[in-house]
Short mmCIF file of N, CA and C in Angstrom, two decimals:
data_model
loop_
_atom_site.label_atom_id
_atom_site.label_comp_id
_atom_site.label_asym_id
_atom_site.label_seq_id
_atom_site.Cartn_x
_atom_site.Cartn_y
_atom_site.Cartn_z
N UNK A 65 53.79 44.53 -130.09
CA UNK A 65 52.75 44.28 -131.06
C UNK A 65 51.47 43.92 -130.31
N UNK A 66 50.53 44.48 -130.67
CA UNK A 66 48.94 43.98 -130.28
C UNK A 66 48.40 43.09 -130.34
N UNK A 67 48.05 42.28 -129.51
CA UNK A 67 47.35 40.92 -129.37
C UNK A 67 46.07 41.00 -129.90
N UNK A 68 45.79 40.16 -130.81
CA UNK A 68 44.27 39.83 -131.44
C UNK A 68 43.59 39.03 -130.30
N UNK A 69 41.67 39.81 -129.97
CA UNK A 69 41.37 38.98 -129.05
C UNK A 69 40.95 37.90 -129.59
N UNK A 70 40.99 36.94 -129.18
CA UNK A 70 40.33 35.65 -129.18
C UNK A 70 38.87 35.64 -129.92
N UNK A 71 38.16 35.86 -130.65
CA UNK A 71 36.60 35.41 -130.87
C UNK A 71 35.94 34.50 -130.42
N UNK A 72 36.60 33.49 -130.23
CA UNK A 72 35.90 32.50 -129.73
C UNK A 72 35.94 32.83 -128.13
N UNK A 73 36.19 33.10 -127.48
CA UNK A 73 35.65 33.72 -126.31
C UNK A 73 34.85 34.33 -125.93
N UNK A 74 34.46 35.22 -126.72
CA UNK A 74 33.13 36.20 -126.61
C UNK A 74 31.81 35.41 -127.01
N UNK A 75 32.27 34.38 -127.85
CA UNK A 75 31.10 33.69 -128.51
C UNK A 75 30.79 32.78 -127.54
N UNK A 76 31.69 32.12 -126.43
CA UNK A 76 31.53 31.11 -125.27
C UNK A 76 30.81 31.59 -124.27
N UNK A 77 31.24 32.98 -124.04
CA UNK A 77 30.34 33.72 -123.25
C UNK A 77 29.02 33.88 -123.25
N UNK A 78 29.18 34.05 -124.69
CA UNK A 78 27.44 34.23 -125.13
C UNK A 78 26.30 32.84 -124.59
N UNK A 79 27.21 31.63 -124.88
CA UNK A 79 26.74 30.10 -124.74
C UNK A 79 26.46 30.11 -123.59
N UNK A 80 27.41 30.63 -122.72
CA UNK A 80 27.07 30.33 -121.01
C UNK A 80 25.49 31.24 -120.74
N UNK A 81 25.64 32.40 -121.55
CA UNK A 81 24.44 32.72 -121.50
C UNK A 81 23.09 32.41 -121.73
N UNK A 82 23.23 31.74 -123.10
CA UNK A 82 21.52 30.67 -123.39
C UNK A 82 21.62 29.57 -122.32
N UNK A 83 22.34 29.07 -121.15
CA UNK A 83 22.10 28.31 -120.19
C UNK A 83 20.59 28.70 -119.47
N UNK A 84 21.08 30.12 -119.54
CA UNK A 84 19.97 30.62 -118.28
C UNK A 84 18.31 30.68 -119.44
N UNK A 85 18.10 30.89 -120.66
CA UNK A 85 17.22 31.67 -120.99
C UNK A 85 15.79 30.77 -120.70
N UNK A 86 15.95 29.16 -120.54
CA UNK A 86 15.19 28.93 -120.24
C UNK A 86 14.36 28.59 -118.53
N UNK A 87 15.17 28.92 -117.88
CA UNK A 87 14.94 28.96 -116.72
C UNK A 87 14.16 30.58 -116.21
N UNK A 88 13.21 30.05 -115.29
CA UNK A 88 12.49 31.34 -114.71
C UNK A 88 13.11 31.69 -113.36
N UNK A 89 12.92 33.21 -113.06
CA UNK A 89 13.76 33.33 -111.87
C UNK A 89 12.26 34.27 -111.45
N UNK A 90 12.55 33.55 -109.82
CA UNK A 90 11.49 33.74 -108.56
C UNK A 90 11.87 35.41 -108.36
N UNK A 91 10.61 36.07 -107.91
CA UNK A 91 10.64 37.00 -106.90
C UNK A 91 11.26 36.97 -105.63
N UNK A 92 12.03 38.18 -105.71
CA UNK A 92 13.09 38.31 -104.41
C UNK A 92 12.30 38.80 -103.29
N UNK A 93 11.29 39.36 -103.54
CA UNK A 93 10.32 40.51 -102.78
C UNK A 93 9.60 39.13 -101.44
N UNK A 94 9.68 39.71 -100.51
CA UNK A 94 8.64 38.54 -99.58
C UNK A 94 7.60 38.92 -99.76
N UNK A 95 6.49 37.84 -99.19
CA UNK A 95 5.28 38.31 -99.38
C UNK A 95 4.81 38.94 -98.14
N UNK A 96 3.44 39.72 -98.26
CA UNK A 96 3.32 39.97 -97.29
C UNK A 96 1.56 40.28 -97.08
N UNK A 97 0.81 40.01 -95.94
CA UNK A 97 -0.85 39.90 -95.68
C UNK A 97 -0.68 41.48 -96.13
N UNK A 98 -2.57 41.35 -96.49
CA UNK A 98 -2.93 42.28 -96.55
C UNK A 98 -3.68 43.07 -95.56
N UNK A 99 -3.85 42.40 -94.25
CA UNK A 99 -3.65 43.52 -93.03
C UNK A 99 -2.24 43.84 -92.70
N UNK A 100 -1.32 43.46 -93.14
CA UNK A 100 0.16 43.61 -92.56
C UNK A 100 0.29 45.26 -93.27
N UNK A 101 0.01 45.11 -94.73
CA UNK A 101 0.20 46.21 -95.50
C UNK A 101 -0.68 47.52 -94.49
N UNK A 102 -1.61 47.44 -94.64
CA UNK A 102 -2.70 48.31 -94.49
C UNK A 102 -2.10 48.75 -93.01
N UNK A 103 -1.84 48.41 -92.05
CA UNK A 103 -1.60 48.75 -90.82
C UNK A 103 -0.22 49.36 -91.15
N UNK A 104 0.68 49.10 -92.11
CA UNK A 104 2.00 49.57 -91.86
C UNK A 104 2.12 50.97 -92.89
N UNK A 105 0.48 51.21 -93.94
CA UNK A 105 1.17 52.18 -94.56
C UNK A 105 0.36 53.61 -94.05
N UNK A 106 -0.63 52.80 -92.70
CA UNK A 106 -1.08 53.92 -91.73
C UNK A 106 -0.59 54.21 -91.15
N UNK A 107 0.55 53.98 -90.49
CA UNK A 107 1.69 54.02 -89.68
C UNK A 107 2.51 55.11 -89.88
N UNK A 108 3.07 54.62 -91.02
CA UNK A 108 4.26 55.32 -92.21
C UNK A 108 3.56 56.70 -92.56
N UNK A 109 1.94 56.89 -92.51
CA UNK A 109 1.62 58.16 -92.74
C UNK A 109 0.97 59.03 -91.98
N UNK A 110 1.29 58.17 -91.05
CA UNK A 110 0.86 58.96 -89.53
C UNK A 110 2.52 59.76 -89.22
N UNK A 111 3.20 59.20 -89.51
CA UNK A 111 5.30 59.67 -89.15
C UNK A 111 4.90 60.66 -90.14
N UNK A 112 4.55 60.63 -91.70
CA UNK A 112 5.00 61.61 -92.37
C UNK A 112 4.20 62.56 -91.81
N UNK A 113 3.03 62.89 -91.67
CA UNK A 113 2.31 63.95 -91.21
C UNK A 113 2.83 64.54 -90.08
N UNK A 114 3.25 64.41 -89.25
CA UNK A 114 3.71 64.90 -88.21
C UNK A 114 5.07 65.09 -88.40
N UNK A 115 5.76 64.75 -89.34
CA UNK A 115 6.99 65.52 -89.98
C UNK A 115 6.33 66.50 -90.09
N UNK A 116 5.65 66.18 -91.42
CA UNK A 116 5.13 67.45 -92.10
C UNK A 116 4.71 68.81 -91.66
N UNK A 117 3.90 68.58 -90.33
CA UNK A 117 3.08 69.69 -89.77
C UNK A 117 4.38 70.15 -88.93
N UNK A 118 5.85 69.61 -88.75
CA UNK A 118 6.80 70.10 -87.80
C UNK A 118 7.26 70.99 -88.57
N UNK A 119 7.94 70.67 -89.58
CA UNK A 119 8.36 70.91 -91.12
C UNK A 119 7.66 72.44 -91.42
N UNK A 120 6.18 72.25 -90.99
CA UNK A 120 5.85 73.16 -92.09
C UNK A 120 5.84 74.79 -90.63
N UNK A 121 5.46 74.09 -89.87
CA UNK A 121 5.61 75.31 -88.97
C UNK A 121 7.26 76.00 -88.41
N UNK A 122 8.00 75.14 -88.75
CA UNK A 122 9.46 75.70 -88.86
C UNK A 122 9.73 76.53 -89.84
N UNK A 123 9.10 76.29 -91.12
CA UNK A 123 9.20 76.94 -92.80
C UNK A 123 8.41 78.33 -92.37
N UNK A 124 7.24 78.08 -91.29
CA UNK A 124 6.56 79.72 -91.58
C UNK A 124 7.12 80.26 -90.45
N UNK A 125 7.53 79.45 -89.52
CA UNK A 125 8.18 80.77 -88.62
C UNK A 125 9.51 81.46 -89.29
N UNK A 126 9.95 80.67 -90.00
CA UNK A 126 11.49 81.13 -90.49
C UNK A 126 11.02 82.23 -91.48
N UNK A 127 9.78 81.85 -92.35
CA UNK A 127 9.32 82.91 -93.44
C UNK A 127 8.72 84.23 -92.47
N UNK A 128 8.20 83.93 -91.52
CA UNK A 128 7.53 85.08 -90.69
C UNK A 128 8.94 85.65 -90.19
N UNK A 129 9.90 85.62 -90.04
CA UNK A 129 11.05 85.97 -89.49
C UNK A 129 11.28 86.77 -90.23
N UNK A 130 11.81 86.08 -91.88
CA UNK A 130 12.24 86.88 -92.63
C UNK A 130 11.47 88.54 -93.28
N UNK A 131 10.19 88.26 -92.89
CA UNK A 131 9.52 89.04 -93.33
C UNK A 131 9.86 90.33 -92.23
N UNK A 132 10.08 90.11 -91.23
CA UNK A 132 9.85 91.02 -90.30
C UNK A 132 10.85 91.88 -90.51
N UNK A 133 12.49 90.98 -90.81
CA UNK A 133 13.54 91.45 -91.19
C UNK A 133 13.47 92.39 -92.01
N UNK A 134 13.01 92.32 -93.20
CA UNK A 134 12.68 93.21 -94.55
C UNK A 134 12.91 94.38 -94.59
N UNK A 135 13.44 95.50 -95.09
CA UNK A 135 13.31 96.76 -95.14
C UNK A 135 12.29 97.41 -95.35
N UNK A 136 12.27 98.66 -94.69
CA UNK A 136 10.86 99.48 -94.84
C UNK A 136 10.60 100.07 -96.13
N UNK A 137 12.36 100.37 -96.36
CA UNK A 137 12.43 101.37 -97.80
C UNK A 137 12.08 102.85 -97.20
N UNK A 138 12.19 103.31 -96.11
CA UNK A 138 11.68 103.95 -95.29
C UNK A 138 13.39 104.62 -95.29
N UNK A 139 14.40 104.13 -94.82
CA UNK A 139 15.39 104.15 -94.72
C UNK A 139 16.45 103.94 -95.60
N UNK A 140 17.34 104.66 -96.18
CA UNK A 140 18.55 103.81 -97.83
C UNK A 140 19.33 103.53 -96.48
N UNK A 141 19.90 102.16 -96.75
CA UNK A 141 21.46 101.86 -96.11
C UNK A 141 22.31 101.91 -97.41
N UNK A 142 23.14 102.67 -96.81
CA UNK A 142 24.30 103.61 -97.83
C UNK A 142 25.69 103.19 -96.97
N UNK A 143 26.17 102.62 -97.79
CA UNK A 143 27.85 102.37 -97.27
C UNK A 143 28.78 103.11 -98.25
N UNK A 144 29.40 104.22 -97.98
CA UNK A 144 30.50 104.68 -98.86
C UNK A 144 31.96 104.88 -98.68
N UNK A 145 32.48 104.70 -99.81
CA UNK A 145 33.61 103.90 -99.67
C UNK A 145 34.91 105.06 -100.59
N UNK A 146 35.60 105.35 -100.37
CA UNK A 146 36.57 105.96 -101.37
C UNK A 146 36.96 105.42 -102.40
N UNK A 147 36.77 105.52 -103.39
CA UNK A 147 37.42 104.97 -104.47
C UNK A 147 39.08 105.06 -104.83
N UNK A 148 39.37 104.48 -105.92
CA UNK A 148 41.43 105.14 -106.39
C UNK A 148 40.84 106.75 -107.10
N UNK A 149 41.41 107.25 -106.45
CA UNK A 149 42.00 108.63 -107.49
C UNK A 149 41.13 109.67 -106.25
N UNK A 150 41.21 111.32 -106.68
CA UNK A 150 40.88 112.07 -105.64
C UNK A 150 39.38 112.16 -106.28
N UNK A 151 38.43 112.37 -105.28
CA UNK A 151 37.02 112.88 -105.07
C UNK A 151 36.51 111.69 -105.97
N UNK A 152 36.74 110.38 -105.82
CA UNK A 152 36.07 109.24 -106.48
C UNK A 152 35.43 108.45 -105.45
N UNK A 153 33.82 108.16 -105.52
CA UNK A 153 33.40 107.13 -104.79
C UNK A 153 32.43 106.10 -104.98
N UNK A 154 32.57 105.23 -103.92
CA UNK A 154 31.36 104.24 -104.33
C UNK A 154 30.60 104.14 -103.50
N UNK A 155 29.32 103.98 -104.14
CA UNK A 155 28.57 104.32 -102.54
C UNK A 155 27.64 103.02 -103.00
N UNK A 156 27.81 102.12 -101.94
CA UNK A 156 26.72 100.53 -101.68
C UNK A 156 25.44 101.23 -101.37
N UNK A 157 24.42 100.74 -101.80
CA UNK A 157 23.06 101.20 -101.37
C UNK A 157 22.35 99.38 -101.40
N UNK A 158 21.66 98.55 -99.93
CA UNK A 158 21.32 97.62 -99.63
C UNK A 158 19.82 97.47 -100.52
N UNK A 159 19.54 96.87 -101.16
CA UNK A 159 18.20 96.53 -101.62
C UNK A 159 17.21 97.31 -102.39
N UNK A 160 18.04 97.74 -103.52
CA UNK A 160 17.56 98.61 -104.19
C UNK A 160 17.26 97.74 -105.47
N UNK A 161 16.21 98.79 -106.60
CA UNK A 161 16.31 98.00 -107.84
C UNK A 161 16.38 98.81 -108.90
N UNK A 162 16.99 98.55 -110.20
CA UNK A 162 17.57 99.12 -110.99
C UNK A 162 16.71 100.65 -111.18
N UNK A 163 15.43 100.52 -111.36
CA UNK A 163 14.53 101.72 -111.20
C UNK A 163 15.39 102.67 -110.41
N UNK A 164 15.64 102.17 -109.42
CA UNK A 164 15.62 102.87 -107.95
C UNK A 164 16.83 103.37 -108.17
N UNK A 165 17.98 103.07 -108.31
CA UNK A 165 19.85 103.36 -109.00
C UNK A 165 19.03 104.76 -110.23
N UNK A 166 18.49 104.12 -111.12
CA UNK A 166 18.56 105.01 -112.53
C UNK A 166 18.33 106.27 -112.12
N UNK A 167 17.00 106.69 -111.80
CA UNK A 167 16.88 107.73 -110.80
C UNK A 167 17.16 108.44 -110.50
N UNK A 168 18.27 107.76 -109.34
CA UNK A 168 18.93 108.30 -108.13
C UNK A 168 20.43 109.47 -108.88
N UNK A 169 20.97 108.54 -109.39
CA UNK A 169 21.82 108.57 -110.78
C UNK A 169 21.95 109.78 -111.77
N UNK A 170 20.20 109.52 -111.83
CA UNK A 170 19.77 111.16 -112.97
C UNK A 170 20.13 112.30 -112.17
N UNK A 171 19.34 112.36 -110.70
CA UNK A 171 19.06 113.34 -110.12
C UNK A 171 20.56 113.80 -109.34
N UNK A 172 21.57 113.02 -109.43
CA UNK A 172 22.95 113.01 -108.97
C UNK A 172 23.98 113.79 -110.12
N UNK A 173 23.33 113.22 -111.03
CA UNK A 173 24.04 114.02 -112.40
C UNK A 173 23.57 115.83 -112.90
N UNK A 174 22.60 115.60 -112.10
CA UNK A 174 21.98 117.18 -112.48
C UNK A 174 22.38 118.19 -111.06
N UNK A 175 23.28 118.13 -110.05
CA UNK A 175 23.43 118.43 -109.54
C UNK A 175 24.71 119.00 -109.51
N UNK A 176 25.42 120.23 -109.27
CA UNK A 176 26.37 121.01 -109.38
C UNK A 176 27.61 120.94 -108.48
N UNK A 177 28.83 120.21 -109.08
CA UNK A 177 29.54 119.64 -108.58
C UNK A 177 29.73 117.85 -108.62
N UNK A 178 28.86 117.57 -109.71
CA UNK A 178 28.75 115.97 -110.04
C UNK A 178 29.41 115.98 -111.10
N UNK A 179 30.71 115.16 -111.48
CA UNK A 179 30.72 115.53 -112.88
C UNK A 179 31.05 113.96 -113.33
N UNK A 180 30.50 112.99 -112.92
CA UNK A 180 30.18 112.13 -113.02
C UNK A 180 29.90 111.07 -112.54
N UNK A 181 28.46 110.26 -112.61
CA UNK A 181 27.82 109.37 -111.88
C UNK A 181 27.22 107.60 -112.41
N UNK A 182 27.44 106.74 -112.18
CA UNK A 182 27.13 105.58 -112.73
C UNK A 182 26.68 104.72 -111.54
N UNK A 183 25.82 103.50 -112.13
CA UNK A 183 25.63 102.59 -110.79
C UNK A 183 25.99 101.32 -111.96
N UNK A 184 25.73 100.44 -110.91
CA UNK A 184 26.27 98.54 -111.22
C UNK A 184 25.81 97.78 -110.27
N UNK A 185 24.74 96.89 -111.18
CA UNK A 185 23.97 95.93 -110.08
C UNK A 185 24.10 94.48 -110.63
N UNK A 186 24.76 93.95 -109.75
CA UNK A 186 24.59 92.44 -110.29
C UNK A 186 24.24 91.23 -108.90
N UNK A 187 23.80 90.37 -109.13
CA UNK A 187 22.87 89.42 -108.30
C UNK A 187 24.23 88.97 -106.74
N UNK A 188 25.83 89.29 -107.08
CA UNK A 188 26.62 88.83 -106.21
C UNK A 188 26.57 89.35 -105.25
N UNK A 189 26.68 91.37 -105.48
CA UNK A 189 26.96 92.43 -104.88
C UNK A 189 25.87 92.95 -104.58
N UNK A 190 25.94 94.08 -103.87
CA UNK A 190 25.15 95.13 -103.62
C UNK A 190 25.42 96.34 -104.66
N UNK A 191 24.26 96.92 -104.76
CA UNK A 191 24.32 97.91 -106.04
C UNK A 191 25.20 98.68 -105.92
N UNK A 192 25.57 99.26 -106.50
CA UNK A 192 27.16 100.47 -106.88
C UNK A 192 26.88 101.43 -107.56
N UNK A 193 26.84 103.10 -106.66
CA UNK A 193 27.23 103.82 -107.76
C UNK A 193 28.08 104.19 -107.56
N UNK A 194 28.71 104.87 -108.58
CA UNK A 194 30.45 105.01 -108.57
C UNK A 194 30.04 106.70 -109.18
N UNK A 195 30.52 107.70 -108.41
CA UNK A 195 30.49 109.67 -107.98
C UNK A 195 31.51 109.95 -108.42
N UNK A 196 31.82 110.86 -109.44
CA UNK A 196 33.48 111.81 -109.24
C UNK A 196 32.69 112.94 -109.16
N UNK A 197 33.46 113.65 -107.99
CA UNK A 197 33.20 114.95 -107.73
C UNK A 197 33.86 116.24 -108.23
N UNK A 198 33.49 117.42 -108.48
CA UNK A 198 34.49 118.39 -108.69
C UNK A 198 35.23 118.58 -107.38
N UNK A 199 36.00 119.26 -107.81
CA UNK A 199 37.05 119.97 -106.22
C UNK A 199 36.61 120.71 -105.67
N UNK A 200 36.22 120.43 -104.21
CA UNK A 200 35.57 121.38 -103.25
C UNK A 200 34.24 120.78 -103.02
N UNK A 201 33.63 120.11 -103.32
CA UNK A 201 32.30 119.57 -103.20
C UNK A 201 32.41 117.91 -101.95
N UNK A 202 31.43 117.89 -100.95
CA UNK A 202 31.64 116.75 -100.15
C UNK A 202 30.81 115.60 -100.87
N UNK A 203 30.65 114.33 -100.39
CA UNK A 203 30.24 113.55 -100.58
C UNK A 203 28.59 113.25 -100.37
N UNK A 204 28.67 113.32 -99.08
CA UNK A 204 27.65 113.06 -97.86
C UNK A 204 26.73 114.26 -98.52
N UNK A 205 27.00 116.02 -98.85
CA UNK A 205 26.02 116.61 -99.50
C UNK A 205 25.92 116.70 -100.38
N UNK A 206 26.25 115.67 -101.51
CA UNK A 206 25.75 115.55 -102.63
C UNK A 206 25.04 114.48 -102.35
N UNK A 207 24.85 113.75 -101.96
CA UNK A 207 23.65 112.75 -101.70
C UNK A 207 22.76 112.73 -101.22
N UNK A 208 22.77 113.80 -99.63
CA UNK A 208 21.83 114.53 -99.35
C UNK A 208 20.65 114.95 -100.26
N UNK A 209 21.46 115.88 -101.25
CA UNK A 209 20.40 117.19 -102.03
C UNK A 209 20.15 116.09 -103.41
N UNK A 210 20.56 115.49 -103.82
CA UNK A 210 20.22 114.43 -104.67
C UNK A 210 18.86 113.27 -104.34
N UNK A 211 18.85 112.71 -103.30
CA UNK A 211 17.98 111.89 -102.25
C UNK A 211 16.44 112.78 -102.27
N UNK A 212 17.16 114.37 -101.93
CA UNK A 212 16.10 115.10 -101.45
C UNK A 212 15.31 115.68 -103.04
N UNK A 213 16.06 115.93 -103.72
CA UNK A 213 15.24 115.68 -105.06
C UNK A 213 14.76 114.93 -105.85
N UNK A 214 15.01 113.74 -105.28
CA UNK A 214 14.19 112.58 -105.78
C UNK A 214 12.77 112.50 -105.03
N UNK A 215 13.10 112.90 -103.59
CA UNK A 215 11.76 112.96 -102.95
C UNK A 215 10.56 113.77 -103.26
N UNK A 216 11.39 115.77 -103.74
CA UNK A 216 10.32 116.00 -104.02
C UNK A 216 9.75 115.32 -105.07
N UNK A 217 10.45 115.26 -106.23
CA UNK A 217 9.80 114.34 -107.35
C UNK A 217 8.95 114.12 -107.49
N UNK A 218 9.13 113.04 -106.08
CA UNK A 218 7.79 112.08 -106.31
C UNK A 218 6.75 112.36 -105.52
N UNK A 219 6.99 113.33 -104.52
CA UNK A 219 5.70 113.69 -103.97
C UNK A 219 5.19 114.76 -104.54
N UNK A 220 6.00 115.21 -105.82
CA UNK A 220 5.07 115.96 -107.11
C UNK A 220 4.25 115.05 -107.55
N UNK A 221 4.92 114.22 -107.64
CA UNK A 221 4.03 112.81 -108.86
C UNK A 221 2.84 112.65 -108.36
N UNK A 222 3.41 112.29 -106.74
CA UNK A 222 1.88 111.38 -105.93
C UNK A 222 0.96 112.38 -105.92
N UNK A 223 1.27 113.79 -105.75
CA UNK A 223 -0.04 114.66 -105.54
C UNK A 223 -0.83 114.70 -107.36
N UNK A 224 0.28 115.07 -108.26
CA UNK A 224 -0.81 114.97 -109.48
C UNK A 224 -1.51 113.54 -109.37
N UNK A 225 -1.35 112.44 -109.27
CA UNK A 225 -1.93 111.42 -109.65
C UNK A 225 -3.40 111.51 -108.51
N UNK A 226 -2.92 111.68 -107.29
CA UNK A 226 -4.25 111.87 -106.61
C UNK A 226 -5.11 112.65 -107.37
N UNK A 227 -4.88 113.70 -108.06
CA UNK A 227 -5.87 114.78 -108.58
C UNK A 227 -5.87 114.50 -109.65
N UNK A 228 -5.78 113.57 -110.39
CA UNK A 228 -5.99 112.97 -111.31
C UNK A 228 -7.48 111.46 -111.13
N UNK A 229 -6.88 111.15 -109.86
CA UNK A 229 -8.00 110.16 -109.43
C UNK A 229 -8.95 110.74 -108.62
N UNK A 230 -9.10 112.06 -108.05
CA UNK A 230 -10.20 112.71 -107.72
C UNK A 230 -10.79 113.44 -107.90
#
């Protein structure tokens, strides 16, 4: 069976408490001059600055690093991979963006011996398109002549637009 608490205990507690309410309680903080201050928070910001300026030239060499790293886009890095079943693949393409897949994709699907093409991009992986080929058709030249019709494409595009702006 459950024990009833006490009330009058909680209420004693409370009593011990109005002991204190009239009493004032001191600052714990020491004191301290006001040249003591002034010299110590020139000090303290003389350390941070020279963090700072260490700090910050570590941040741009690491950003100048990364930049250098960067792709040209000059180059696709293409990793392909066999998929399950015959003439199925996946082919990784490094730093692409969905534009860049859709595209690629179209111009893969209009090509003879594709008989079906998809990509998949999500923030974990590297983009994916996933090829079934007909029988008899390679891999490597369907991506070729796909790649290469995207190029002319666009160096259709770029020349109308020049002659459009001149």
């Amino acid at each position: 069976m459950a024990k009833k608490e006490n009330e009058d205990s909680f209420e004693d507690e409370l009593d011990d408490l109005e002991e204190f309410e009239d009493e004032e309680f001191g600052s714990v903080y020491p004191t301290i001059d006001k040249e003591a201050k002034e010299t110590s928070t020139e000090e303290v910001e003389e350390d941070f600055s020279e963090v700072e300026d260490e700090e910050l030239k570590e941040e741009l060499d690491f950003a100048y690093e990364e930049q250098e790293e960067e792709p040209t886009f000059k180059y696709l890095s293409l990793q392909i991979l066999e998929a399950k079943g015959k003439d199925n693949y996946e082919v990784y393409i490094k730093n692409q963006s969905h534009g860049f897949l859709n595209v690629l994709v179209k111009h893969l699907l209009d090509l003879e011996g594709v008989s079906a093409a998809a990509y998949k991009k999500t923030d974990i992986d590297y983009p994916k398109i996933f090829i079934k080929l007909e029988d008899g058709y390679k891999i490597k030249e369907i991506l070729r002549k796909g790649i290469n019709n995207l190029q002319e494409e666009v160096l259709e595009v770029k020349e109308i637009f020049e002659k459009k702006l001149l």
